GROMACS .gro file of C-alpha atoms in nm:
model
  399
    1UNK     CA    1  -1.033   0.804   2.409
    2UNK     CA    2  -1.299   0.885   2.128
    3UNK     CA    3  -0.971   0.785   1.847
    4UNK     CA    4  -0.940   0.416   2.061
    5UNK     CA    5  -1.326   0.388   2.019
    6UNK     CA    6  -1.343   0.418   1.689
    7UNK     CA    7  -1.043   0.169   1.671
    8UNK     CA    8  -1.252  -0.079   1.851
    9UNK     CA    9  -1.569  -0.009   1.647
   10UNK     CA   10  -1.356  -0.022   1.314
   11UNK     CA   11  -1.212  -0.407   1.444
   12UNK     CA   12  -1.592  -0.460   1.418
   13UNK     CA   13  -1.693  -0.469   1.813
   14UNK     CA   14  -1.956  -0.354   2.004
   15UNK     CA   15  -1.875  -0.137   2.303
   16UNK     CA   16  -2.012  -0.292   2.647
   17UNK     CA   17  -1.849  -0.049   2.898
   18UNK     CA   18  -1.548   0.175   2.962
   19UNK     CA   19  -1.282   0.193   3.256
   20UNK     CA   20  -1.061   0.471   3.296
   21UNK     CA   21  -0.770   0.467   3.556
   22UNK     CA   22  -0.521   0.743   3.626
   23UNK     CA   23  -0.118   0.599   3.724
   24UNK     CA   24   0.170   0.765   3.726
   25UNK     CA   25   0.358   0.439   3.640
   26UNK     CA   26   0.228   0.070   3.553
   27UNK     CA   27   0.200  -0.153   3.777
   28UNK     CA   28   0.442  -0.442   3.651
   29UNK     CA   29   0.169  -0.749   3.742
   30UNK     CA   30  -0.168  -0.568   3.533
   31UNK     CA   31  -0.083  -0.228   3.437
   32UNK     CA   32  -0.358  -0.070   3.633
   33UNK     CA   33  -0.310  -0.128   3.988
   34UNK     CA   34  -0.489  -0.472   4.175
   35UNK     CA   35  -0.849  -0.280   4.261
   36UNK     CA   36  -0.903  -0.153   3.883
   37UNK     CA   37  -0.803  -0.512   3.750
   38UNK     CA   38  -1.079  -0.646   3.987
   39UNK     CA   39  -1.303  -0.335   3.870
   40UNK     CA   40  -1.235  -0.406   3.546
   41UNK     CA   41  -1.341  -0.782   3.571
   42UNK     CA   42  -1.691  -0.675   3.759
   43UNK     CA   43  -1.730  -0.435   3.508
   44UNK     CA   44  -1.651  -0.674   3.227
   45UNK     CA   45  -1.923  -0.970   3.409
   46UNK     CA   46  -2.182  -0.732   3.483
   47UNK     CA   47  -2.219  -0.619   3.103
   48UNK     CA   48  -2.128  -0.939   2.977
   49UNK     CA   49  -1.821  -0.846   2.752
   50UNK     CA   50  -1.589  -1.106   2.607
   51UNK     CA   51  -1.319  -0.900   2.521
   52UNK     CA   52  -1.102  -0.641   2.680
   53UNK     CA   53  -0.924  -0.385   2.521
   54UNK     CA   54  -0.634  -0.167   2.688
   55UNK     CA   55  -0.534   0.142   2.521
   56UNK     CA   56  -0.226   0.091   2.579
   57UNK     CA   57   0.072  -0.108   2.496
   58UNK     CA   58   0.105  -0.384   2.729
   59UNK     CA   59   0.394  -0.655   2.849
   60UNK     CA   60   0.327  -1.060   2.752
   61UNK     CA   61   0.304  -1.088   3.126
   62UNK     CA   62   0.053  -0.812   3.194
   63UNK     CA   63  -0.175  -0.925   2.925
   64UNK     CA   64  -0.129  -1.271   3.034
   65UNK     CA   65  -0.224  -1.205   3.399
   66UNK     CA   66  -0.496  -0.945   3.283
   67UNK     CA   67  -0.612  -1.287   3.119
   68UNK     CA   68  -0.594  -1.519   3.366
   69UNK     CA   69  -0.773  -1.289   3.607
   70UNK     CA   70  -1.071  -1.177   3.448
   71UNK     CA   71  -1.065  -1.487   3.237
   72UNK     CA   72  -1.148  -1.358   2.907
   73UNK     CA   73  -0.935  -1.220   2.590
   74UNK     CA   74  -0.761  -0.894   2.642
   75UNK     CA   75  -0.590  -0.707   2.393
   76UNK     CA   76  -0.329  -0.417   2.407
   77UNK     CA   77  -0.389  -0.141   2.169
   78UNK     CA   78  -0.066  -0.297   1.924
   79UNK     CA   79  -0.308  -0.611   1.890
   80UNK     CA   80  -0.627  -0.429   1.799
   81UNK     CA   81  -0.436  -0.244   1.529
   82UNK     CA   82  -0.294  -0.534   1.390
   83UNK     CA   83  -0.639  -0.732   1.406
   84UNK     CA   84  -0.785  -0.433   1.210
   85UNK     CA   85  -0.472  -0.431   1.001
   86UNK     CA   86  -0.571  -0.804   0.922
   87UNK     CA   87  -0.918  -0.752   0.850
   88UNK     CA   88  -0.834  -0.504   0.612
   89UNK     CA   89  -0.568  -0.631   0.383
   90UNK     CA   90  -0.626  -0.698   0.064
   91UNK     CA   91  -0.305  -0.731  -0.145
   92UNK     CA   92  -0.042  -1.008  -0.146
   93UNK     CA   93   0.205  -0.764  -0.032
   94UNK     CA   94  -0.045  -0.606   0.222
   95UNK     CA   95  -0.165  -0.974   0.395
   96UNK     CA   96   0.244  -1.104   0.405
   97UNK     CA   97   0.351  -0.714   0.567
   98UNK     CA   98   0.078  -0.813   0.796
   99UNK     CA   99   0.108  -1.147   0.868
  100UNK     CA  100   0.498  -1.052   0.949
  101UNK     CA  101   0.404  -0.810   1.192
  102UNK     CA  102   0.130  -1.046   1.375
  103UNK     CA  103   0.444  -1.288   1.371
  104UNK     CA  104   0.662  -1.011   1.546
  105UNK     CA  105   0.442  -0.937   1.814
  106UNK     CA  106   0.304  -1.303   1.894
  107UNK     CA  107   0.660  -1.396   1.909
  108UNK     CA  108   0.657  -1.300   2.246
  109UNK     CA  109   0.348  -1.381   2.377
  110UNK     CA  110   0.380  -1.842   2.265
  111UNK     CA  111   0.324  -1.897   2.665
  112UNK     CA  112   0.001  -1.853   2.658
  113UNK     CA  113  -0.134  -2.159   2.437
  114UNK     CA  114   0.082  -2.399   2.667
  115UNK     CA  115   0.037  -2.284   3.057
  116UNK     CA  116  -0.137  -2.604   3.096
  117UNK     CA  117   0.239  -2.771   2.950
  118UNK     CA  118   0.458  -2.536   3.174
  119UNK     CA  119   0.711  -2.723   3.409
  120UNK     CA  120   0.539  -2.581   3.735
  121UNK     CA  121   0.859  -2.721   3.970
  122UNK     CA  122   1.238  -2.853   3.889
  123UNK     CA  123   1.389  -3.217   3.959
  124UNK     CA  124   1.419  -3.554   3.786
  125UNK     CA  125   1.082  -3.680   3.656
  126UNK     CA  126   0.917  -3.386   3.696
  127UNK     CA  127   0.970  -3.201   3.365
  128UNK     CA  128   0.702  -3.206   3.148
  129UNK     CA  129   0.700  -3.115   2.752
  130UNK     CA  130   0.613  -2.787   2.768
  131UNK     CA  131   0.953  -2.593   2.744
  132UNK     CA  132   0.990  -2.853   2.430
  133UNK     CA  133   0.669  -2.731   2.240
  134UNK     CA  134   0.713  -2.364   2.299
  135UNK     CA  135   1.079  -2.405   2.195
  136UNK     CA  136   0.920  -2.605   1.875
  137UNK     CA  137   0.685  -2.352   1.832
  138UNK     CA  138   0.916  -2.059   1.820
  139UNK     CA  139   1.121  -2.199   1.568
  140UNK     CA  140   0.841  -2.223   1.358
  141UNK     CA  141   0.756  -1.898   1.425
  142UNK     CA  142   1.116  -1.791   1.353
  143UNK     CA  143   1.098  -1.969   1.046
  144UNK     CA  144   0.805  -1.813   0.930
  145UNK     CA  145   0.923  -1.447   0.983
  146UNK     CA  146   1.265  -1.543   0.830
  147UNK     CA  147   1.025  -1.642   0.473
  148UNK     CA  148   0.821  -1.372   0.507
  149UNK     CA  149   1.077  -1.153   0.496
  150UNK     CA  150   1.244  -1.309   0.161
  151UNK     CA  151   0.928  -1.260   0.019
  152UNK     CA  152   0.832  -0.920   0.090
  153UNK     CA  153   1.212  -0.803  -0.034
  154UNK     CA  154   1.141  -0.908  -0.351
  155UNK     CA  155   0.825  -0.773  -0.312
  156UNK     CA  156   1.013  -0.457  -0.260
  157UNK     CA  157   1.237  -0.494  -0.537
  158UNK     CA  158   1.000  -0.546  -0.759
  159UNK     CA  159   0.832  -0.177  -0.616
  160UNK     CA  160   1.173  -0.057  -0.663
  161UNK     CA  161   1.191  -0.155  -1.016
  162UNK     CA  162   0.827  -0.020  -1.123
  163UNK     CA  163   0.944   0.325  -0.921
  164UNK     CA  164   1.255   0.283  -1.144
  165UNK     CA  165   1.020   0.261  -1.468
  166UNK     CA  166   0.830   0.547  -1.355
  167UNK     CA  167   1.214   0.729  -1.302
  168UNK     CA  168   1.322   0.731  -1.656
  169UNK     CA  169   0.998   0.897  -1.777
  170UNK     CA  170   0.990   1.236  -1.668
  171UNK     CA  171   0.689   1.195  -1.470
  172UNK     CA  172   0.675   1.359  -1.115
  173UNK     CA  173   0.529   1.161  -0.807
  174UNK     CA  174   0.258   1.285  -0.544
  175UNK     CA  175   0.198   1.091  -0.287
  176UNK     CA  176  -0.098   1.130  -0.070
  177UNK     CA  177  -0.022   1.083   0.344
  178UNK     CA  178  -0.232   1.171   0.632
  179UNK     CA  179  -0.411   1.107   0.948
  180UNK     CA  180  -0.646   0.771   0.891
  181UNK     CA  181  -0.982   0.893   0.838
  182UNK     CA  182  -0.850   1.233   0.745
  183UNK     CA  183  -1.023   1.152   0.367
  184UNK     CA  184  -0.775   1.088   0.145
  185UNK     CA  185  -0.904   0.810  -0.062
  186UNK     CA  186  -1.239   0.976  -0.127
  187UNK     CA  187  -0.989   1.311  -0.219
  188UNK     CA  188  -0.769   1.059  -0.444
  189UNK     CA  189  -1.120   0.974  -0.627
  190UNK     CA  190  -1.213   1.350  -0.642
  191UNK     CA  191  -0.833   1.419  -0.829
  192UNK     CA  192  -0.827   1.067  -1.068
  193UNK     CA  193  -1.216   0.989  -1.092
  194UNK     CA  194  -1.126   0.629  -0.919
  195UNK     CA  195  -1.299   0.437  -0.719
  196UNK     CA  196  -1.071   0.362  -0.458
  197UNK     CA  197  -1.268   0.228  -0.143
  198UNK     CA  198  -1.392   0.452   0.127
  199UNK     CA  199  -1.582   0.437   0.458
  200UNK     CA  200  -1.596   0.628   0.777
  201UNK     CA  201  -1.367   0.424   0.965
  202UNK     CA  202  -0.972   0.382   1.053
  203UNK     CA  203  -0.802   0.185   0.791
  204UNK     CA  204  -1.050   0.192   0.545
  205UNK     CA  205  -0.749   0.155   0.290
  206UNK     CA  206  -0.438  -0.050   0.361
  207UNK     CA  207  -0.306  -0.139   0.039
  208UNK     CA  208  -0.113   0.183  -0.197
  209UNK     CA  209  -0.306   0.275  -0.512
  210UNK     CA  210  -0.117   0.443  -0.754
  211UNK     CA  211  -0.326   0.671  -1.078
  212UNK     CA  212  -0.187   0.900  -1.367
  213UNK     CA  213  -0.360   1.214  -1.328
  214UNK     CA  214  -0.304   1.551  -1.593
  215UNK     CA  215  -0.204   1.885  -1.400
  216UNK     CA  216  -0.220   2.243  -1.613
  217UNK     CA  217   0.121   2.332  -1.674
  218UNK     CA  218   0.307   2.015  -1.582
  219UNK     CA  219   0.154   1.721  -1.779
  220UNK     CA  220   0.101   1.396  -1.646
  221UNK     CA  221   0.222   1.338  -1.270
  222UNK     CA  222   0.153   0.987  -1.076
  223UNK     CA  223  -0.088   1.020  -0.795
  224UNK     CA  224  -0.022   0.779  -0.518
  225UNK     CA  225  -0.253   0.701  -0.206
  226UNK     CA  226  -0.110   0.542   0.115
  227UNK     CA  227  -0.189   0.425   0.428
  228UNK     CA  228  -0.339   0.615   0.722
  229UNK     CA  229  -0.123   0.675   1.009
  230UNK     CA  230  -0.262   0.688   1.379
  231UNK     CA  231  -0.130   0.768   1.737
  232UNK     CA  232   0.175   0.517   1.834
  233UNK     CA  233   0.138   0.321   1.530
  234UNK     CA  234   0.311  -0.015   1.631
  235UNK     CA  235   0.660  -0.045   1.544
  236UNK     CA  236   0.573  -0.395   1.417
  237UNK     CA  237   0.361  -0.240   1.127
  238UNK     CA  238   0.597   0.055   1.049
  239UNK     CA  239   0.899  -0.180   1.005
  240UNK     CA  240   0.643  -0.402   0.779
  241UNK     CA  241   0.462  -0.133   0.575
  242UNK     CA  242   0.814   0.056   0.486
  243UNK     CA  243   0.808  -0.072   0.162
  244UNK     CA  244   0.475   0.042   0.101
  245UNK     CA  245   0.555   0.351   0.233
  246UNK     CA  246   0.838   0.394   0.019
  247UNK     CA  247   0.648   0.542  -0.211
  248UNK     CA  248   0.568   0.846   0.007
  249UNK     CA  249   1.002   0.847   0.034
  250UNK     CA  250   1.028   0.853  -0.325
  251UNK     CA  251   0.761   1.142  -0.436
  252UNK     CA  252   0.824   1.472  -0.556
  253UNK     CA  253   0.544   1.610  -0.332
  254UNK     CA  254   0.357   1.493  -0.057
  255UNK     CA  255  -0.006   1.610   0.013
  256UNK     CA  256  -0.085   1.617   0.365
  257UNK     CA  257  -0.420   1.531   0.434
  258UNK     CA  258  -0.542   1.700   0.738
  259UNK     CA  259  -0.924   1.686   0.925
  260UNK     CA  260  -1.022   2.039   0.904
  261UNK     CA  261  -1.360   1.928   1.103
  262UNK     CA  262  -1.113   1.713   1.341
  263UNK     CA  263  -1.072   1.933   1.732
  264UNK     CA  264  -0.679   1.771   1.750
  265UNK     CA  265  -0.615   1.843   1.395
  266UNK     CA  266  -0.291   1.984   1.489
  267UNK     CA  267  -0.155   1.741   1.729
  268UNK     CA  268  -0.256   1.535   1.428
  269UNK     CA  269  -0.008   1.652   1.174
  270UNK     CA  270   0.256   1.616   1.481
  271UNK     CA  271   0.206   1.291   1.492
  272UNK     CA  272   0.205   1.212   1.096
  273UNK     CA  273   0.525   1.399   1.080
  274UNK     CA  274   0.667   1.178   1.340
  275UNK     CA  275   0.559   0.863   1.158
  276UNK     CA  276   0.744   1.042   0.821
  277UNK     CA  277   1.021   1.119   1.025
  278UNK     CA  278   0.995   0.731   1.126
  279UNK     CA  279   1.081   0.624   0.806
  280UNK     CA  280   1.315   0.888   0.642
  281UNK     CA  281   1.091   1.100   0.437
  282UNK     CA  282   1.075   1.424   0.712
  283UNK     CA  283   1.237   1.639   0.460
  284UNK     CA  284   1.017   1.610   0.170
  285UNK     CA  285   0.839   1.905   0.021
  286UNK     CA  286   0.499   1.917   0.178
  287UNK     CA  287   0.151   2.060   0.066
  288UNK     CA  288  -0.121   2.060   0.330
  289UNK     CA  289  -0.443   2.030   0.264
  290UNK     CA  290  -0.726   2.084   0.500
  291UNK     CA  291  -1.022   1.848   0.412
  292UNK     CA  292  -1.382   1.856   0.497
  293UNK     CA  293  -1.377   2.259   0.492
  294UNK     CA  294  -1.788   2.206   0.425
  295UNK     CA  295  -1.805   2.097   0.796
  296UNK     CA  296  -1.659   2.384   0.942
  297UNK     CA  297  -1.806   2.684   0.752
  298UNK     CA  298  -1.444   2.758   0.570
  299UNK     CA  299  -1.411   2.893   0.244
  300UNK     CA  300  -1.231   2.717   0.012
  301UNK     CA  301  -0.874   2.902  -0.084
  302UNK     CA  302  -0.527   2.854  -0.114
  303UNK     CA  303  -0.238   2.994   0.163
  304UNK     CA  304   0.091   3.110   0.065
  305UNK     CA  305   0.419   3.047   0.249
  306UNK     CA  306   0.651   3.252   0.301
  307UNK     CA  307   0.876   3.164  -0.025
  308UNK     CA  308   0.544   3.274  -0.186
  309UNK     CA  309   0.461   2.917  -0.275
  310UNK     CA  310   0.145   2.700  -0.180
  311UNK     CA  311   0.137   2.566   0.158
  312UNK     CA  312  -0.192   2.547   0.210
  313UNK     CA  313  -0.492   2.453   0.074
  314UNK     CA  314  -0.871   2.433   0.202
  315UNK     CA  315  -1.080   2.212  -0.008
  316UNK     CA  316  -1.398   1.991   0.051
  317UNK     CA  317  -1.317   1.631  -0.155
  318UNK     CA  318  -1.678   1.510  -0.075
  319UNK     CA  319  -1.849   1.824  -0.275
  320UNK     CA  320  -1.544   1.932  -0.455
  321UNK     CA  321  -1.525   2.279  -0.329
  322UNK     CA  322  -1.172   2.424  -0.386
  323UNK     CA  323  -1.040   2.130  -0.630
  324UNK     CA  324  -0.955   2.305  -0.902
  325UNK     CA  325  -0.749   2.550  -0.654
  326UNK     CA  326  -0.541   2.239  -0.537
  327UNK     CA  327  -0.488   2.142  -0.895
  328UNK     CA  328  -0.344   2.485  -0.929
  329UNK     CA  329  -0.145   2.429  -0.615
  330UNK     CA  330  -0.033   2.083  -0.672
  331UNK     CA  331   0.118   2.248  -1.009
  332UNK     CA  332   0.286   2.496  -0.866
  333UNK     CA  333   0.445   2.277  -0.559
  334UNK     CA  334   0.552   1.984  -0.782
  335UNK     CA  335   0.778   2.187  -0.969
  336UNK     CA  336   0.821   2.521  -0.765
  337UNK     CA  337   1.108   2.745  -0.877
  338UNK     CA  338   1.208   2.553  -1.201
  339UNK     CA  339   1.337   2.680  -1.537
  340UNK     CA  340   1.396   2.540  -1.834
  341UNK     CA  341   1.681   2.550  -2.035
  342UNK     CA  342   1.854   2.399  -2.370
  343UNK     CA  343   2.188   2.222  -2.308
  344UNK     CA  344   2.444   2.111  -2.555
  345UNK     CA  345   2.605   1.810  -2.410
  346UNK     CA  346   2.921   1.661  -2.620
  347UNK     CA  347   2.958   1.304  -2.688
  348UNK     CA  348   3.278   1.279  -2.439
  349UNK     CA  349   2.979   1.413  -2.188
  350UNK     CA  350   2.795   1.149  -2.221
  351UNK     CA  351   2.806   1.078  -1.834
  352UNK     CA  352   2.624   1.425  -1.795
  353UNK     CA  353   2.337   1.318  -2.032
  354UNK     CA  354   2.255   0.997  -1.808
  355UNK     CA  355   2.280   1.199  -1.512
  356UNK     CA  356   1.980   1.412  -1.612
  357UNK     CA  357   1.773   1.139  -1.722
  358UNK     CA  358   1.787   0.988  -1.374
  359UNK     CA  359   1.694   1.276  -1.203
  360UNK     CA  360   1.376   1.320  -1.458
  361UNK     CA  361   1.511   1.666  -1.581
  362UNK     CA  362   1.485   1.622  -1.940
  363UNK     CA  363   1.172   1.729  -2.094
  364UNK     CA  364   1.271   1.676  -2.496
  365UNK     CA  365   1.608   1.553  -2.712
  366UNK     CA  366   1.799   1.594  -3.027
  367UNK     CA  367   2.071   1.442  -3.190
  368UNK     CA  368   2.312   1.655  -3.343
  369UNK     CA  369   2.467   1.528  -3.621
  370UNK     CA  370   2.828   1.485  -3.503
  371UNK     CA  371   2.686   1.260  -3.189
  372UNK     CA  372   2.647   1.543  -2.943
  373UNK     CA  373   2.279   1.609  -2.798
  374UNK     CA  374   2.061   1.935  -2.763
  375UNK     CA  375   1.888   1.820  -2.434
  376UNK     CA  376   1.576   2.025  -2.344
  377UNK     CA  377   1.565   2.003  -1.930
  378UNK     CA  378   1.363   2.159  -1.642
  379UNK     CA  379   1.520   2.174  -1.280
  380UNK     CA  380   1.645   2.373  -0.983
  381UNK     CA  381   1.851   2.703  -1.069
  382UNK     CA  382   2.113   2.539  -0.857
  383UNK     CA  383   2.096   2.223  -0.973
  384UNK     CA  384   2.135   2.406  -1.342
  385UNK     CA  385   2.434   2.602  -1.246
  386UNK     CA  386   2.626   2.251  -1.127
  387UNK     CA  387   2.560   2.056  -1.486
  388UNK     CA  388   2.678   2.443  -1.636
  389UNK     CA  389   3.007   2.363  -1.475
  390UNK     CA  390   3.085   2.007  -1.626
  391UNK     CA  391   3.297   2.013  -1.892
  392UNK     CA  392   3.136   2.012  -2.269
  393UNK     CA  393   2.804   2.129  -2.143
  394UNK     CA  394   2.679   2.451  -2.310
  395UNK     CA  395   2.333   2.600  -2.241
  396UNK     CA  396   2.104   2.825  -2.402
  397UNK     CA  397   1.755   2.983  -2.314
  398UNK     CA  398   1.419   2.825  -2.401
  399UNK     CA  399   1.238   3.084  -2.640
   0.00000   0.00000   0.00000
């Protein structure tokens, strides 16, 4: 309840009065049964409101007949997200992803702008325009989505080309992900000295910012921030923003951004790795920090997992307590387990050579001077041992 507040304080409303209501199943006319709808719309007159907002997701019908009886606006919890969502964008990309999902969900929900058009009884001379607008108006709609779309895939492509940039220099990714509100903008300022914005509200930042930042130990790695996630994100905006998200897909490392202050902090980071899961970046090597550690009295430190790597990290972005820990952290996780080695790859090999340079392994190069390469490269031990095995590849230790 206290997360759907803030929602509706961050779409920039005042709160007149709450209704709760307890059902095992909705009630296919309103949701709530008939006596809360008509409790709602007492409550709703007596303080005056002129919106209502259901945390929940609702049918075009329910809404419509939530609508008709109290006789104000009422929005589902999808629709507030998307209005914040709206508010918020700032971006080409961002305002098309959300304009497409705003698209998606109105789709189904035309009726309402033409009940006063609906054909209210069949037979010859009695058929009205109505079915003809909404039919108009849906292919307009249709149309719309169908452009919007185009657009936003070579919006993508053109993300997939800068990633593709970024590939073939041997700079690693990082890519900040997290509860909204969690702080990971104002930690993305604390790590690049930017000055991405920030407020104390859901959504704060919609649009990815990507930095350079220098780690001891590893050089330069590209610091990406991303978009909040929240309880039952629509499936409108997660099929919209997975471009945007891509760039959590495509990272080295992701750094979890947790609440440390936050009570549900754990059911939290269930439901970010759901919305990870969502769009195919659930197996991604994970570092999770624990924010705000100055409002609950924790030290600042660093936890081991079991493979004696960071897993764990308790900072404070707003003072900056246990930064330069993380920065240790982050160097270690980016590249955990890696060694570095000298291979001798033969011209005929040249397949081999263009191989590593697309995974980012190779870290320096000489030409020989019959054609063959000295390739300096840092990876996996496994990943080592399989380019050992191709034929005229030769290796030596790094002194």
């Amino acid at each position: 309840m206290a997360e759907f507040q803030a929602l509706a304080a961050s779409a920039g409303t005042h709160e007149a009065g709450v209704v709760l209501a307890t059902r095992a199943r909705p009630d296919p006319k309103y949701f709530v049964g008939s006596g809360k709808a008509e409790e709602i719309k007492a409550c709703a007159e007596a303080q005056g409101a002129e919106v209502i907002l259901v945390d929940q997701t609702l049918t075009p019908s329910q809404e419509r007949n939530l609508e008709q009886l109290t006789q104000r606006r009422v929005l589902d919890r999808n629709g507030l997200i998307l209005d914040i969502f709206a508010q918020r964008a700032r971006s080409f990309e961002g305002k098309l992803q959300v304009e497409l999902a705003q698209l998606q969900h109105l789709s189904t929900r035309l009726v309402r702008g033409w009940t006063h058009l609906e054909r209210q009884k069949g037979g010859i001379g009695l058929r009205g325009p109505g079915e003809t607008q909404l039919e108009t108006d849906r292919r307009l709609v249709a149309k719309r989505i169908r452009t919007l779309r185009g657009r936003l895939d070579k919006l993508a492509l053109q993300r997939d080309t800068s990633r593709h940039v970024r590939r073939e220099v041997p700079v690693p990714t990082i890519a900040l992900v997290g509860y909204t509100n969690a702080g990971k903008s104002t930690l993305f300022n604390a790590l690049t000295g930017s000055a991405t914005y920030v407020a104390d509200q859901l959504f704060a930042t919609l649009d990815p910012t990507v930095r350079r930042v220098k780690l001891e130990g590893v050089g330069d790695v590209v610091l990406a921030d991303t978009v909040g996630f929240v309880r039952a994100l629509p499936h409108e905006l997660v099929a919209a923003f997975r471009s945007t998200l891509q760039e959590a897909r495509e990272a080295d490392l992701l750094l979890h951004v947790v609440d440390a202050h936050d009570p549900l902090r754990d059911e939290r980071i269930l439901q970010v790795r759901e919305v990870l899961k969502q769009i195919g970046a659930a197996d991604m090597r994970e570092l999770t920090v624990y924010n705000k550690v100055d409002l609950v009295g924790e030290a600042p430190r660093v936890v081991a997992g079991p493979d004696g790597a960071a897993s764990q990290a308790w900072v404070s972005a707003a003072t900056g307590a246990g930064l330069d820990l993380l920065r240790e952290a982050m160097s270690r996780a980016v590249r955990p387990a890696q060694v570095r080695r000298v291979l001798h790859v033969e011209l005929a090999a040249g397949a081999v050579r263009s191989e590593l340079y697309r995974r980012n392994a190779v870290r320096a190069e000489r030409q020989c001077d019959d054609g063959s390469w000295d390739i300096e490269v840092e990876m996996q031990p496994h990943e080592l041992a399989k380019f050992l095995g191709a034929a005229g590849v030769g290796a030596r230790r790094v002194a």
